[in-house]
Coordinates of C-alpha atoms and ligand atoms in Angstrom, one line a residue:
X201 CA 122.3 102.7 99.0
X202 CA 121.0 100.8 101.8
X203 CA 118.3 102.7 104.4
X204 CA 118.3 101.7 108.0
X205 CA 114.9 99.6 109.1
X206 CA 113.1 102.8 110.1
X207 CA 113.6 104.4 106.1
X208 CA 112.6 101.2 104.5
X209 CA 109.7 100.7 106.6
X210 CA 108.4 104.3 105.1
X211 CA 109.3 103.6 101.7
X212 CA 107.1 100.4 101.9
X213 CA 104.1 102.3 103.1
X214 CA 104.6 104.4 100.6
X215 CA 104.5 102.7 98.2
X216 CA 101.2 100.9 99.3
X217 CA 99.6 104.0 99.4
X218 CA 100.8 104.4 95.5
X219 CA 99.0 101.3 94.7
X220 CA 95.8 102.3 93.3
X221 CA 92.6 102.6 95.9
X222 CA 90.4 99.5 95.2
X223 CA 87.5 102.2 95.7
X224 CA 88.5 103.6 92.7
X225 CA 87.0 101.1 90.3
X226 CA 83.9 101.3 92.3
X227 CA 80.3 101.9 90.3
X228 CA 79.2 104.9 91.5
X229 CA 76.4 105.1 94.2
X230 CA 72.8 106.6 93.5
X231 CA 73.1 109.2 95.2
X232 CA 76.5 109.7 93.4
X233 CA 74.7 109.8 90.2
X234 CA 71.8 111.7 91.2
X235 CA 74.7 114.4 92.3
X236 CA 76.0 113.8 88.7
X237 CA 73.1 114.8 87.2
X238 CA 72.6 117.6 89.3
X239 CA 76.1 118.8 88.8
X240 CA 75.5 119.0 85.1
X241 CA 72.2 120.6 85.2
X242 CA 73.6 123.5 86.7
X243 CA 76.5 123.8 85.3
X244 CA 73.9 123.6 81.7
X245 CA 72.4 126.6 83.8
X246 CA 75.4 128.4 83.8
X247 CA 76.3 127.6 79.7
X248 CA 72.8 128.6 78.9
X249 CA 72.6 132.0 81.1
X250 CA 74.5 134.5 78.6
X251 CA 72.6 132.7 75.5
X252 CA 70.1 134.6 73.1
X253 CA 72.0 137.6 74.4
X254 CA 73.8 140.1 72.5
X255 CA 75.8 141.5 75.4
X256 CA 74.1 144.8 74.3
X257 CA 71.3 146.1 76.5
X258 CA 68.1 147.1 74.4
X259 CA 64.7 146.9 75.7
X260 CA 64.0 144.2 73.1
X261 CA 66.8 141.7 74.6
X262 CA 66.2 142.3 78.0
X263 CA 62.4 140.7 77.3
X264 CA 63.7 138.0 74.6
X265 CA 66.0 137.0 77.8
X266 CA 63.3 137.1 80.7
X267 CA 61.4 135.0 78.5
X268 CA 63.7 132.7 77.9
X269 CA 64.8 132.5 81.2
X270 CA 62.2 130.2 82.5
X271 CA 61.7 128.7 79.2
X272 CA 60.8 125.0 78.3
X273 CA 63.2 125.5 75.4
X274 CA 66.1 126.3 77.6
X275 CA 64.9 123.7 79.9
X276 CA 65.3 121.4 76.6
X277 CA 68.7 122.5 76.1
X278 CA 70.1 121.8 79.7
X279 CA 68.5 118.3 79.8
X280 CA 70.4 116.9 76.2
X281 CA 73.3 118.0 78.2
X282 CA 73.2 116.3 80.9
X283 CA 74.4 112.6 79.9
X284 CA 76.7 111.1 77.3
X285 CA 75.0 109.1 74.9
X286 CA 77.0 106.5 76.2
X287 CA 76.6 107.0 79.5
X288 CA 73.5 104.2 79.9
X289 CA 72.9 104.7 83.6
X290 CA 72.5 108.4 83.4
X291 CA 70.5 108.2 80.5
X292 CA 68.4 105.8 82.3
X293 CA 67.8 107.9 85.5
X294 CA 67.5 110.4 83.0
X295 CA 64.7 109.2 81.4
X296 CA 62.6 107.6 84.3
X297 CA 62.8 111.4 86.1
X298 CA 62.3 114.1 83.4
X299 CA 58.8 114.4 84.4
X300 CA 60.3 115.6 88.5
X301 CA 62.8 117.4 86.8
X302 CA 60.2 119.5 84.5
X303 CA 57.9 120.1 87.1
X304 CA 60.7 121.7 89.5
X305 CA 61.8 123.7 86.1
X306 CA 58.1 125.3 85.8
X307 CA 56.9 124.9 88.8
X308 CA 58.7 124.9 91.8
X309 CA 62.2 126.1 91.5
X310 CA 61.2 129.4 93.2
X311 CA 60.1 127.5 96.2
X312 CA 63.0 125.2 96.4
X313 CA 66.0 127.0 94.7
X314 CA 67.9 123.9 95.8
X315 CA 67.9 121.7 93.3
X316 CA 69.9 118.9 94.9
X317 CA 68.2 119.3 98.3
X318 CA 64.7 119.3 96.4
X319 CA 65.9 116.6 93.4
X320 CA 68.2 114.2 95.4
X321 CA 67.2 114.3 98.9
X322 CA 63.6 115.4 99.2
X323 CA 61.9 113.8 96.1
X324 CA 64.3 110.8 94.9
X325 CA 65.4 110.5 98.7
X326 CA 68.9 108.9 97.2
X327 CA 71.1 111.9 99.3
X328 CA 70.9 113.2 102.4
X329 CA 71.1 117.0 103.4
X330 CA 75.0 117.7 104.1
X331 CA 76.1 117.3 107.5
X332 CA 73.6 114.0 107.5
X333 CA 73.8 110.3 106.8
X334 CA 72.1 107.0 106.7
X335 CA 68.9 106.0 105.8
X336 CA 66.8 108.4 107.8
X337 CA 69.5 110.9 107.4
X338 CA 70.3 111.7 110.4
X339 CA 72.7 114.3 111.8
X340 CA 76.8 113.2 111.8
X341 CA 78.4 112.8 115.0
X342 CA 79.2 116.4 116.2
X343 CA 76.4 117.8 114.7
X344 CA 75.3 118.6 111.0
X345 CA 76.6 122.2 111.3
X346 CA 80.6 120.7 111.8
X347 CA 80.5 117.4 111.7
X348 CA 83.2 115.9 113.3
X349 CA 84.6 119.3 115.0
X350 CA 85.6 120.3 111.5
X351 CA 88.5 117.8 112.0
X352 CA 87.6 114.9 110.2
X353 CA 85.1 113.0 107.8
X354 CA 81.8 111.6 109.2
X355 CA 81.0 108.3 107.7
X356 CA 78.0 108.3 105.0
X357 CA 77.9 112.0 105.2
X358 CA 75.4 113.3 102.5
X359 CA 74.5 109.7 101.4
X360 CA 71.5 107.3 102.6
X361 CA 75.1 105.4 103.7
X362 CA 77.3 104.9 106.8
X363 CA 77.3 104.8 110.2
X364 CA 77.6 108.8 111.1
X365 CA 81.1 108.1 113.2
X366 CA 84.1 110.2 112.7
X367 CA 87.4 109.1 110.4
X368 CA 89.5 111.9 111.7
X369 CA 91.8 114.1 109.4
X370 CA 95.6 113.1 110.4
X371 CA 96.5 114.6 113.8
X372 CA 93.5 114.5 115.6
X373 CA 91.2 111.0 117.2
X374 CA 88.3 110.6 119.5
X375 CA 84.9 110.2 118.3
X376 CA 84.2 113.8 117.5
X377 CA 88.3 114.5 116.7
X378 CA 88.7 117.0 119.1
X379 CA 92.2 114.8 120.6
X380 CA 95.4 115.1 119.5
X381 CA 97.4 112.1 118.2
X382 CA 101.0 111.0 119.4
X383 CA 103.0 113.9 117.5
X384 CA 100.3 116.5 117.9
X385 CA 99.4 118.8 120.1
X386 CA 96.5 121.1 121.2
X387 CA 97.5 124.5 119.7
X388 CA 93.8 126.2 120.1
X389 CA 90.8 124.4 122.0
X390 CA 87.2 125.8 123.1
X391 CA 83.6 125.0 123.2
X392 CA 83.6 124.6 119.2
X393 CA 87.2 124.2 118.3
X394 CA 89.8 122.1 118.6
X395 CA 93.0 122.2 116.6
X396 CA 95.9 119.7 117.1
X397 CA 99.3 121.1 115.9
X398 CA 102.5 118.9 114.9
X399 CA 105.5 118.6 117.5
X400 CA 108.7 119.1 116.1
X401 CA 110.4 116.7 114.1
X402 CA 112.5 115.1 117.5
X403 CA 109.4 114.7 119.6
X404 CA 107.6 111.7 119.5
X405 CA 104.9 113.7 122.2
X406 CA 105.0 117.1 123.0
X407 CA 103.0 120.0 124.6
X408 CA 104.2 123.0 122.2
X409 CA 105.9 123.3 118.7
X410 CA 109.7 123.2 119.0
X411 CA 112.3 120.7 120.2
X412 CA 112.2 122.1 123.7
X413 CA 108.6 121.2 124.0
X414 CA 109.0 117.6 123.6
X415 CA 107.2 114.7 126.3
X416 CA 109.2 112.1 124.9
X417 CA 111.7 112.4 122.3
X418 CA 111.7 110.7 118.7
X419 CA 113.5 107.5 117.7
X420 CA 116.9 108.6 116.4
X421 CA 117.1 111.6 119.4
X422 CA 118.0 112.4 122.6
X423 CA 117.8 114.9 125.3
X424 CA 120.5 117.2 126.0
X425 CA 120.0 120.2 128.2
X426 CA 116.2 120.0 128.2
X427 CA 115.8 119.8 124.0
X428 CA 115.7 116.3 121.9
X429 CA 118.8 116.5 120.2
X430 CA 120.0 114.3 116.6
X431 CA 122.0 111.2 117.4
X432 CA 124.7 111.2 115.1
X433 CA 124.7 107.1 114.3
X434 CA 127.0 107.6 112.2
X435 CA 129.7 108.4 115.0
X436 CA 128.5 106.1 117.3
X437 CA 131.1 103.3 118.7
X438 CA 129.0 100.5 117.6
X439 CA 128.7 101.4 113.4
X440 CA 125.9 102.2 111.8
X441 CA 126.4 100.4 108.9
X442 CA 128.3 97.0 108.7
X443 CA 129.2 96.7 104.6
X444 CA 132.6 96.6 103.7
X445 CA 133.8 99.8 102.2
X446 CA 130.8 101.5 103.2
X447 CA 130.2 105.5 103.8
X448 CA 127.5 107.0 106.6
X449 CA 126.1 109.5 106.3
X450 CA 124.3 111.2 109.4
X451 CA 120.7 112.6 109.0
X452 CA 118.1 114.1 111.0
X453 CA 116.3 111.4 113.2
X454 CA 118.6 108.9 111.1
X455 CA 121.5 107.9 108.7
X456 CA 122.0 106.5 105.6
X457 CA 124.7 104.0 104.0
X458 CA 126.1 104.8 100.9
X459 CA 129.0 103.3 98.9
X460 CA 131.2 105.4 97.2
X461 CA 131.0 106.6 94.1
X462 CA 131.9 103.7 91.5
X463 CA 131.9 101.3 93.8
X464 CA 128.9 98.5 93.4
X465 CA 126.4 97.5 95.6
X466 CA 126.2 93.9 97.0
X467 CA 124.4 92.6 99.7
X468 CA 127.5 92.6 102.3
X469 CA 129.9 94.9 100.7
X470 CA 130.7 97.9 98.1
X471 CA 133.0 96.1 95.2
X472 CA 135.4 98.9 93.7
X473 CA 135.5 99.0 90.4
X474 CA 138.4 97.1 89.3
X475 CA 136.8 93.9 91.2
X476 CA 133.4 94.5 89.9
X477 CA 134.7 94.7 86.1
X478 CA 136.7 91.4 87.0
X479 CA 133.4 89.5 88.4
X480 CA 131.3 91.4 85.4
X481 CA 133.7 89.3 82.6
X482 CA 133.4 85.9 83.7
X483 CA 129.7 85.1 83.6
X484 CA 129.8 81.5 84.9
X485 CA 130.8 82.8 88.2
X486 CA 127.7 83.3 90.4
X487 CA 127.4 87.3 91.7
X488 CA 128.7 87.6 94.6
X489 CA 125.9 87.8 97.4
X490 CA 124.3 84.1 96.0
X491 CA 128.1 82.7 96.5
X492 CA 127.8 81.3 100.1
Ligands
NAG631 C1 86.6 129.1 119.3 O1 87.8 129.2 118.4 C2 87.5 129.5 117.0 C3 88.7 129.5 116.2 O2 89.7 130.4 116.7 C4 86.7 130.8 117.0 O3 86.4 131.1 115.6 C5 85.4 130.7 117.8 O4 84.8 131.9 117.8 C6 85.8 130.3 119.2 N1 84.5 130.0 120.0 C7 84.3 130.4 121.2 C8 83.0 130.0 121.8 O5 85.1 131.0 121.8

């Protein structure tokens, strides 16, 4: 099967996209590992709420469970919890801050419930507060409340990190995403909101969602009667697709070239079988598309 330019050019970006991120292999940041930590504290909150209790309800557990509550021995358990003995860095960060993380345990966890805001951001100052960035974390483009209208990711947001600008979510650009991109368009917009919809598939720019809506139409369509209609290529005087032997299919937006079943594929033409076998048993001969 052979895709016109348009299909191949997708298949190629999709398969860059496949390729892993070279992000991934990144160390995490500081702050990423102070969110670790945090992560796993509570979640060591959460495995140790239920313990030292029956499930019954007698006077004697409810007091064993208050006490233990707020206890240094629970606070014991969550910390051997938090990092894997291998994990050197956590164990490290561990290590230089159990005295902070004590003190908020006995002390100060009623005042600041928070423990990331309190840990991370106020005291290790290695986060910022959501909705915030940089090294003075201030607030994202848009505001900390929605940064970014809601319609996109603001740069360093939550980190000591990045610039606070916008990397909108597909469909929408401008510095605070509240435009619509080429293919989109503005389904709901007020003070707060903006949200960008997608034209129909035969609009390449449109001002509602269906095929009668459409600025411009898509490559591959045309307008008839006031709606972007398919082109059928494959009908068209000049063909579609030039191999020898070769079927078209029509598509919408497009068209692909097949050969037929049986038949193999070569750079200028579909073989039938009987000539493909013949080329097949005489392996000094060169295949066909290097024999110019
Ligand atoms: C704007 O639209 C959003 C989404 O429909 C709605 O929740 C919000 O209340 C609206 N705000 C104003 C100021 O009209």
């Amino acid at each position: 099967m052979r895709l016109p330019r348009r299909a191949a050019l997708g298949l190629l970006s999709l398969l860059l996209l496949l390729l892993p991120a070279p992000e991934a292999a990144k160390k995490p940041t500081p702050c990423q590992r102070c969110r670790g930590l945090v992560d796993k504290f509570n979640q060591g909150l959460v495995d140790t709420a239920k313990k030292n209790f029956g499930g019954g309800n007698t006077a004697w557990e409810e007091k064993t469970l208050s006490k233990y509550e707020s206890s240094e021995i629970r606070l014991l358990e969550i910390l051997e919890g938090l990092c894997e003995s291998s994990d050197f860095e956590c164990n490290q960060m561990l290590e230089a801050q159990e005295e902070h993380l004590e003190a908020w345990w006995l002390q100060l966890k009623n005042e600041y419930p928070d423990l990331f805001e309190w840990f991370c951001v106020k005291t290790l100052k290695l986060c910022c507060s959501p909705g915030t960035y940089g090294p003075d974390c201030l607030a994202c483009q848009g505001g900390s409340q929605r940064p970014c209208s809601g319609n996109g990711h603001c740069s360093g947001d939550g980190s000591r990190q990045g610039d606070g600008s916008c990397r909108c979510h597909v469909g929408y650009q401008g510095p605070l995403c509240t435009d619509c991109m080429d293919g989109y368009f503005s389904s709901l917009r007020n003070e707060t909101h903006s949200v960008c919809t997608a034209c129909d598939e035969s609009c390449k720019t449109c001002s509602g969602p269906t095929n009668r809506d459409c600025g411009e139409c898509e490559v591959g369509w045309v307008l008839d009667e006031g709606a972007c209609a398919d082109v059928d290529e494959c009908s068209l005087a000049e063909k579609a697709c030039v191999r020898k032997n070769e079927n078209c299919y029509n598509t919408p937006g497009s068209y692909v070239c097949v050969c037929p079943d049986g038949f193999e594929e070569t750079e200028d033409a579909c073989v039938p079988p009987a000539e493909a076998e013949a080329t097949e048993e005489s392996p000094t001969q060169l295949p066909a598309h290097e024999d110019l």
